[in-house]
Short mmCIF file of C-alpha atoms in Angstrom, two decimals:
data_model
loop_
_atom_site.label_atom_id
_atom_site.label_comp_id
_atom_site.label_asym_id
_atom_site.label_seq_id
_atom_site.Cartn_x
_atom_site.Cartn_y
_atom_site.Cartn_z
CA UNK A 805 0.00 0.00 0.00
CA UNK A 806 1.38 3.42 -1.35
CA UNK A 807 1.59 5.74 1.88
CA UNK A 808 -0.04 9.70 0.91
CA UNK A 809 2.58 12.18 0.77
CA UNK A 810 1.53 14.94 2.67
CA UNK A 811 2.21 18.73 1.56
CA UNK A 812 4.78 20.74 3.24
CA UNK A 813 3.71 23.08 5.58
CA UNK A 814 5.51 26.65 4.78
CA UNK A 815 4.36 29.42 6.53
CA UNK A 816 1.74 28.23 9.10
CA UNK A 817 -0.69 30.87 9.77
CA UNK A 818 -1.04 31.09 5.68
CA UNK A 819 -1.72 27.21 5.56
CA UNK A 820 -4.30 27.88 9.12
CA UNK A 821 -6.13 30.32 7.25
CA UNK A 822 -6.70 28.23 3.54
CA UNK A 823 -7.88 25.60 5.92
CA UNK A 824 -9.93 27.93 8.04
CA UNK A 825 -8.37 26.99 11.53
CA UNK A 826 -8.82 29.45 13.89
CA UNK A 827 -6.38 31.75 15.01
CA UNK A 828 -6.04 34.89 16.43
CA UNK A 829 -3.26 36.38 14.37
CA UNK A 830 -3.93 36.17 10.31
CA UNK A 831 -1.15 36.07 7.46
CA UNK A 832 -0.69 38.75 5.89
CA UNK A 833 0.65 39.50 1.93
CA UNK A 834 -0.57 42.67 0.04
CA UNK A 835 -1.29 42.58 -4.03
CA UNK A 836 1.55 44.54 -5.70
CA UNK A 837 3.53 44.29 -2.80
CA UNK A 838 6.61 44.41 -4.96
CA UNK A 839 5.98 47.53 -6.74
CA UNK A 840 6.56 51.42 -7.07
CA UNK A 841 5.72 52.15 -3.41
CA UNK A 842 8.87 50.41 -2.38
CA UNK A 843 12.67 51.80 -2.20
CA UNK A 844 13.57 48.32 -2.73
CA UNK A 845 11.73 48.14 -6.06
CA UNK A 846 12.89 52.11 -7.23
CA UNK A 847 16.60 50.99 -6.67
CA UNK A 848 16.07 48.01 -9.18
CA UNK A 849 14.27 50.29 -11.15
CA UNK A 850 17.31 52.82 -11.92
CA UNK A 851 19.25 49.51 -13.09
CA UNK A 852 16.67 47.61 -14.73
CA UNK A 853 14.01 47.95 -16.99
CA UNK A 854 10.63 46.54 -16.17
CA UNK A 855 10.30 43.72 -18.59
CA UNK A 856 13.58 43.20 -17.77
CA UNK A 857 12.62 42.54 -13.98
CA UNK A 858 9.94 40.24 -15.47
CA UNK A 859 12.18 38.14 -17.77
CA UNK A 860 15.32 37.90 -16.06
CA UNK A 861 15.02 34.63 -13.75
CA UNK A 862 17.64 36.74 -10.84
CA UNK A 863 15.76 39.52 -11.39
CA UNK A 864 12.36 38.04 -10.74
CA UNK A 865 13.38 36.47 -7.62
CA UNK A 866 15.18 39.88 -6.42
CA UNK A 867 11.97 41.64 -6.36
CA UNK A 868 9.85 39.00 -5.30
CA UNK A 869 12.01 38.51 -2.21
CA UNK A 870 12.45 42.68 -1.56
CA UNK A 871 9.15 42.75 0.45
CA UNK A 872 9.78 39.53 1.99
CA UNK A 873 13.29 40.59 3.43
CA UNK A 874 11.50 45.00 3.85
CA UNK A 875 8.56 43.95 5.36
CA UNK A 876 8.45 40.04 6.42
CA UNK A 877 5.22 39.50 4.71
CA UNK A 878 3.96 35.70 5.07
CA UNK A 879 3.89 34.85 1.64
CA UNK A 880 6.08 35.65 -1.65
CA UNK A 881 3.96 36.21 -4.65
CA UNK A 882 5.57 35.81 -8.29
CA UNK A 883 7.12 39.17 -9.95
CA UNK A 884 5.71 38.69 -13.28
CA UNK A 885 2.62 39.97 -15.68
CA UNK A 886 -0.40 39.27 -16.62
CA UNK A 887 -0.29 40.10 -20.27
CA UNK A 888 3.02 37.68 -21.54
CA UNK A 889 0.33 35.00 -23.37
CA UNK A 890 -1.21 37.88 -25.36
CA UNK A 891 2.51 38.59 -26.15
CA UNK A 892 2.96 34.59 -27.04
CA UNK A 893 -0.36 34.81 -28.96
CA UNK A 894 1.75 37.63 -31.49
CA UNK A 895 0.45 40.88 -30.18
CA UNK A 896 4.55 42.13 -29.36
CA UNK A 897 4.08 43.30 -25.83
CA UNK A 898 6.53 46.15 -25.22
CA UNK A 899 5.85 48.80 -22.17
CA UNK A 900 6.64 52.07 -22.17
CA UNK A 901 5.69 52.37 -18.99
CA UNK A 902 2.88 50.91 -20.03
CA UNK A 903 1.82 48.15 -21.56
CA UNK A 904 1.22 48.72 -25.32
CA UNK A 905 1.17 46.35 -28.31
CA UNK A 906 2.25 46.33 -32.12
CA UNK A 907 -0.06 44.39 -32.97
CA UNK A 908 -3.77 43.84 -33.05
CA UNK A 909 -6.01 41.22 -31.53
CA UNK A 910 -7.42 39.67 -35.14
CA UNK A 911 -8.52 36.20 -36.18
CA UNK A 912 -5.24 35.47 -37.91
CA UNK A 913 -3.56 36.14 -34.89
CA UNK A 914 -5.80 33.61 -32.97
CA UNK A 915 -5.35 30.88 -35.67
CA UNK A 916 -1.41 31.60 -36.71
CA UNK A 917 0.88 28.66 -35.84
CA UNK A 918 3.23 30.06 -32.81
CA UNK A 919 6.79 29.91 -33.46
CA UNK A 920 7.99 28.19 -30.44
CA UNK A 921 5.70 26.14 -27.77
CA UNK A 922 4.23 28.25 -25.08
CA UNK A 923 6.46 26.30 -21.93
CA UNK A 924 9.69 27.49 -24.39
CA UNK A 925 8.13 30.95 -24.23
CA UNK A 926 7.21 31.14 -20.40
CA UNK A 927 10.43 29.60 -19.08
CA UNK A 928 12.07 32.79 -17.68
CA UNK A 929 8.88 32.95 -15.40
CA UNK A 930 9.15 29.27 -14.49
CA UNK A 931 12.61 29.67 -13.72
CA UNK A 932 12.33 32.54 -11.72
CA UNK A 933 9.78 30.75 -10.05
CA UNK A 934 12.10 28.12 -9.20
CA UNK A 935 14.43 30.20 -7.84
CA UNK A 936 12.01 32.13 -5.80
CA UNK A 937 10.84 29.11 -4.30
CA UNK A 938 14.84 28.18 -3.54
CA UNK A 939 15.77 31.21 -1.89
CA UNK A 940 12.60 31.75 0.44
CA UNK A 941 12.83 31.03 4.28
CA UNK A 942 11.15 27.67 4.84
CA UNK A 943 8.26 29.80 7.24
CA UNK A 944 7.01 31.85 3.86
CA UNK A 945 4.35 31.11 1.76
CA UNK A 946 4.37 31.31 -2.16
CA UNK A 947 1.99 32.53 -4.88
CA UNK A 948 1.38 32.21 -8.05
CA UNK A 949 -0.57 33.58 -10.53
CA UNK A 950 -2.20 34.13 -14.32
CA UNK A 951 -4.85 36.58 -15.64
CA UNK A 952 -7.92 35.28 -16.13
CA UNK A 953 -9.02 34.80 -19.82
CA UNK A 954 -12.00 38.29 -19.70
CA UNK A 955 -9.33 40.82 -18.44
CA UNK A 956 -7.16 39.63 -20.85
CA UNK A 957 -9.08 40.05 -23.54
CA UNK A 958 -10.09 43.58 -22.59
CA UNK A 959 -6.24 44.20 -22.25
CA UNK A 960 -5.84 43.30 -25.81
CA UNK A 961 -8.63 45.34 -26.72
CA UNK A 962 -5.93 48.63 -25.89
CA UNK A 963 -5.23 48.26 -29.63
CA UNK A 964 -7.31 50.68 -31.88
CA UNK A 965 -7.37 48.26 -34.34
CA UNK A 966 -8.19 44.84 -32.53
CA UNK A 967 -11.09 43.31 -33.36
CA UNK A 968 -13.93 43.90 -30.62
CA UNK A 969 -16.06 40.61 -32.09
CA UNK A 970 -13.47 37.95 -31.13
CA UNK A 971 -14.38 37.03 -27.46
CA UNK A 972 -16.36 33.77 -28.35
CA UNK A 973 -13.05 32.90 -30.52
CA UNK A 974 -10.41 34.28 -28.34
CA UNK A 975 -11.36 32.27 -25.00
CA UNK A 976 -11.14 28.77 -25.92
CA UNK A 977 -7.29 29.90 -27.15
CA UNK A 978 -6.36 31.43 -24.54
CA UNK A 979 -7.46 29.38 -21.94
CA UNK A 980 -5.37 26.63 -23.32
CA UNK A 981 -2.46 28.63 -22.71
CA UNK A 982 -3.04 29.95 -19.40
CA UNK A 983 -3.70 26.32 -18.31
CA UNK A 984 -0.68 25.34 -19.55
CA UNK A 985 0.98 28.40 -17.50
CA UNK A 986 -0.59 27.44 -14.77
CA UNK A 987 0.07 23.29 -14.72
CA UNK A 988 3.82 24.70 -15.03
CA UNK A 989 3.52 27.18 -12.51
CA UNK A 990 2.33 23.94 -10.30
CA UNK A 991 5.50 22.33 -11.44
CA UNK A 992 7.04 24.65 -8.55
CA UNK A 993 5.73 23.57 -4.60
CA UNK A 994 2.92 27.01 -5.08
CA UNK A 995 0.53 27.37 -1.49
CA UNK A 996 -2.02 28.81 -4.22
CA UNK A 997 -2.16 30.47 -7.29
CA UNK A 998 -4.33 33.66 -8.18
CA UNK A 999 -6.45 34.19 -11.12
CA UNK A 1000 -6.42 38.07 -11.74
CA UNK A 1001 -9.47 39.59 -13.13
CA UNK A 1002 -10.15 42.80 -12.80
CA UNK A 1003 -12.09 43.56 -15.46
CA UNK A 1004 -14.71 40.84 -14.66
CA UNK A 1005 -16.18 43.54 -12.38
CA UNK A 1006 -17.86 44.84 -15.33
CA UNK A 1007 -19.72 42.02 -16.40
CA UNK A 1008 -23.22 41.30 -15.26
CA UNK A 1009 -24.31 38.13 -13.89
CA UNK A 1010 -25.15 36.08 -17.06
CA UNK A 1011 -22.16 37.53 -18.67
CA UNK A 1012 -19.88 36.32 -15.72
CA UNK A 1013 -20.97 33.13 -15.48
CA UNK A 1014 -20.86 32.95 -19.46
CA UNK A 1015 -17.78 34.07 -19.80
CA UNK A 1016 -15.65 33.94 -16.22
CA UNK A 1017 -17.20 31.41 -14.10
CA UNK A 1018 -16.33 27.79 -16.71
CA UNK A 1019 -12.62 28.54 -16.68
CA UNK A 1020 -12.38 29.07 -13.20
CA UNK A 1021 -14.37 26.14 -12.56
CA UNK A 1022 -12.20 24.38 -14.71
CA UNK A 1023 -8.90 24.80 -13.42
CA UNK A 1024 -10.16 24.26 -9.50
CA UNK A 1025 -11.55 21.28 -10.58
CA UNK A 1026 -8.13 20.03 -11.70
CA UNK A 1027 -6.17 21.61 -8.53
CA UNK A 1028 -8.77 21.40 -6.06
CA UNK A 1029 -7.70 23.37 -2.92
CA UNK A 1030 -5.34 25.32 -4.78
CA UNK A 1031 -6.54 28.54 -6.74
CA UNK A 1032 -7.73 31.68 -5.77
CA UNK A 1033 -9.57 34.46 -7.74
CA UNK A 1034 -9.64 38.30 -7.72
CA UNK A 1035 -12.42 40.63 -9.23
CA UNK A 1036 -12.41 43.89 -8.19
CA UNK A 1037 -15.17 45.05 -5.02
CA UNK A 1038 -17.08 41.37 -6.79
CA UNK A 1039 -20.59 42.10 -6.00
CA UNK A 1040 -22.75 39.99 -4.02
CA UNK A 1041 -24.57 38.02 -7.39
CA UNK A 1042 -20.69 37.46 -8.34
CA UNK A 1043 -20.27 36.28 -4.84
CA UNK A 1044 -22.89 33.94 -4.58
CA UNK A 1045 -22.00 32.45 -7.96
CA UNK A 1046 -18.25 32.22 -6.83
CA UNK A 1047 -19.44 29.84 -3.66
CA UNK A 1048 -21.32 27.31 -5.74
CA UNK A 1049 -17.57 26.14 -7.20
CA UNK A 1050 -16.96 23.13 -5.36
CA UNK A 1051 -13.33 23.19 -5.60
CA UNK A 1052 -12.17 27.07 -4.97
CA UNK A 1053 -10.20 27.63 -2.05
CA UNK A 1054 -10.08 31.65 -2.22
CA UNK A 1055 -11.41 35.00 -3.21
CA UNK A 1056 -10.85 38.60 -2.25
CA UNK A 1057 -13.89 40.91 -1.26
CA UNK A 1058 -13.87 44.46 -1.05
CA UNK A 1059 -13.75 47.39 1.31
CA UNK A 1060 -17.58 47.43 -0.02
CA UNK A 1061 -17.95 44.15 2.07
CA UNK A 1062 -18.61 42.50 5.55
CA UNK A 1063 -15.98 40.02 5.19
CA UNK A 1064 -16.61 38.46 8.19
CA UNK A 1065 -20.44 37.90 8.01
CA UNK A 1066 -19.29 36.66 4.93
CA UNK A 1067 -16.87 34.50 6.37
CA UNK A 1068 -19.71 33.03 8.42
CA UNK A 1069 -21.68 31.81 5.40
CA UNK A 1070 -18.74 30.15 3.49
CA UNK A 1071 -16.76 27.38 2.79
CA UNK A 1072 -14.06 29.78 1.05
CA UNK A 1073 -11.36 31.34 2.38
CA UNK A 1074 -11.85 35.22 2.23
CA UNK A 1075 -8.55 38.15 1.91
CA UNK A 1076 -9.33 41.64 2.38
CA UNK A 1077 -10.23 44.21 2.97
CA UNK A 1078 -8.45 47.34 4.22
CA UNK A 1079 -9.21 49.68 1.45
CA UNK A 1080 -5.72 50.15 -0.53
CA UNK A 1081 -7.08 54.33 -0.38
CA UNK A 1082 -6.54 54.22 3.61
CA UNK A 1083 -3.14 52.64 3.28
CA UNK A 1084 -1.87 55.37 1.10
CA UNK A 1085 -2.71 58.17 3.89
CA UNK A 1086 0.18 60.26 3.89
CA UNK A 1087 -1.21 62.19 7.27
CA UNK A 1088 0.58 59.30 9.96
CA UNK A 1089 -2.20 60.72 12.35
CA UNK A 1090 -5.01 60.12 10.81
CA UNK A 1091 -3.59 56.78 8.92
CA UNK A 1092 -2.95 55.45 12.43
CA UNK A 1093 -6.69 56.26 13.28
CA UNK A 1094 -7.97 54.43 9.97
CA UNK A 1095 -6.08 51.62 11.47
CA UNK A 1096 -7.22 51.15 14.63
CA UNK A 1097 -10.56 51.77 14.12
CA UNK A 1098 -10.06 48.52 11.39
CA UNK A 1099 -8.38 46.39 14.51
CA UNK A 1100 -11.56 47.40 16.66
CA UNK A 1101 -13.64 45.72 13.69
CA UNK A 1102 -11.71 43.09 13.90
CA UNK A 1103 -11.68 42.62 17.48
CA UNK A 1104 -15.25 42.71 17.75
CA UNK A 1105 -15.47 39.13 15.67
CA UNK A 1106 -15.21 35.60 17.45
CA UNK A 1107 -12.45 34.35 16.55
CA UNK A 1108 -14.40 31.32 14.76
CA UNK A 1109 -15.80 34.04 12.63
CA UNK A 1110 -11.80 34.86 11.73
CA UNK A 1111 -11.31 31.50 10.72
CA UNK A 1112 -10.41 31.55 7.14
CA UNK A 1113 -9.48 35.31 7.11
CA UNK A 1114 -5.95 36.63 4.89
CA UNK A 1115 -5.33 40.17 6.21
CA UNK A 1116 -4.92 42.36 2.73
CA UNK A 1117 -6.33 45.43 1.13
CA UNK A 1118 -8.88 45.27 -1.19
CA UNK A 1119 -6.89 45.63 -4.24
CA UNK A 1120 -3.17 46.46 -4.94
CA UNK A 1121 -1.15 48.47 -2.90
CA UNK A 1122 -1.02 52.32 -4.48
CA UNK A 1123 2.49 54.02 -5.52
CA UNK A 1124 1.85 56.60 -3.63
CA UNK A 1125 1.81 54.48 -0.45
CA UNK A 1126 4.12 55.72 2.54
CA UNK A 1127 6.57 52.49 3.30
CA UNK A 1128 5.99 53.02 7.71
CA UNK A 1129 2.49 52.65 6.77
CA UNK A 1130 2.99 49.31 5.57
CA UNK A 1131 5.35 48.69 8.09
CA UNK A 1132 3.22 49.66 11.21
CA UNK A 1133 -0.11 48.20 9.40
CA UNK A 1134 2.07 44.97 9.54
CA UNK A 1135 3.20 45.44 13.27
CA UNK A 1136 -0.08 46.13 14.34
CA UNK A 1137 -2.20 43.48 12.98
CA UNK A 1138 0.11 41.03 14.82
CA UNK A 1139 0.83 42.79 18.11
CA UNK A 1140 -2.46 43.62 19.04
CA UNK A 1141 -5.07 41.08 17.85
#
């Protein structure tokens, strides 16, 4: 008889709250925690470009691991972007900051042959991956991620001249690619993986589950416990529709929300939701009283209504965030709950 292998255990708050044990201090990781907000991230900046940060394997791993080592964080998430498949697909991805393309979005783009395989493509991310996953402490957490097929396609829509009409085409192709990113990211020991969508926020019901809900339904199916998903402040009909997927372990609700009545009426784990706006305060005063009154909230719950919480913000952190305030939102989530 073949004995189960049981996962490894990184960072163990993290693993507490994906399995909803109670505790009384949550793990904490912020979306764009790497980013513009952070010295760390403006020193690589005057060396390196930014694709360069996303396609050098070192380079990923350097700023993955700058708001590990800056802030201790409880989980790593991958230094990469959403938009390299549309790149794969043919659309020549440059940014400048920004992202722009060359090309449009057009049929012949979506039934060309590719000129190398997609894991050929991709393998600067996979190897950065690897490396991030090397270099972390054994206590720290690691995510992955991929943007979900909708956003994408509204991404490539950025080009004047991309064809608007292509959705019904362009999903089945891309969604064969972004599984493939994702079975490789899974190649590397991930806690969980995100699936980015902002965009889905726009979408009504019908269109969501049309058009959002079968892929992410998919790809829990296939790592069951594993995947998370992000729309922006998702509405309560998104919500609803979200907890009827057997297999999803995560999602993120807004500043909008009550995450933890929510909490109370879920199998999911839940992340949020101090709004990313509050975070940003430049005035220490009245950031500090943003912040307590948010640990008063919290301190009101039980902590079996906690049970499943991920301390975060409600979408990415802002550039013009003030570093102490991530610091002392950090310190004070685990010194005084």
């Amino acid at each position: 008889m073949e004995l189960e292998t049981l996962p490894k255990i990184y960072n163990q708050k993290f693993y507490n709250a994906l399995h909803r044990i109670e505790q009384k201090v949550p793990p904490i990781w912020l979306m764009r925690q790497a980013g513009r907000y952070h010295s760390h991230y403006q020193n690589l900046k005057t060396k390196h470009t930014f694709e360069e940060l996303c396609k050098i394997p070192e380079l990923i791993c350097e700023t993955t691991m700058g708001p590990i080592q800056g802030f201790d964080f409880d989980a790593a998430i991958l230094f990469s972007d959403i938009l390299f498949p549309l790149d794969y697909l043919g659309m020549g991805l440059a940014f400048n900051p920004g992202p722009e393309f060359a090309n449009p979005l057009t049929e012949q783009i979506l039934n060309n042959e590719k000129k190398q395989n997609f894991s050929d493509y991709i393998k600067f991310q996979i190897d950065g991956l690897t490396l991030i996953r090397d270099t972390l402490p054994d206590n720290k957490s690691l995510i992955g991620f991929v943007g979900a097929p909708y956003t994408l396609f509204k991404f490539a829509q950025r080009h004047p001249q991309s064809n608007s009409n292509l959705l019904n085409d362009f999903l089945p192709v891309i969604e064969k690619i972004l599984e493939e990113n994702i079975d490789l990211q899974f190649g590397i020991d991930l806690d969980i993986l995100m699936i980015f969508d902002t965009e889905a926020q726009h979408l009504n019901l019908d269109e969501f589950n049309k058009n959002v809900k079968p892929f992410i339904e998919k790809i829990a199916n296939k790592y069951p416990g594993k995947i998370g998903y992000f729309t922006k402040d998702i509405d309560d009909e998104k919500y609803e529709s979200l907890k009827t997927i057997k297999d999803l372990k995560l999602t993120v609700v807004g500043s909008n929300q009550d995450i933890f009545s929510k909490l109370s009426n879920t199998d999911l784990s839940l992340q949020g939701n101090f709004p990313n706006e509050y975070l940003a305060i430049e005035d220490i005063d009245e950031f500090k009283k943003r912040l307590d009154n948010f640990i008063r909230y919290i301190k009101d719950q039980d902590l079996a209504k906690r049970a499943g919480w991920i301390c975060s913000l409600d979408h990415g952190v802002l550039k013009t965030t003030p570093e102490h305030n991530v610091k002392l939102f950090i310190d004070k989530i685990r010194t005084e709950l």
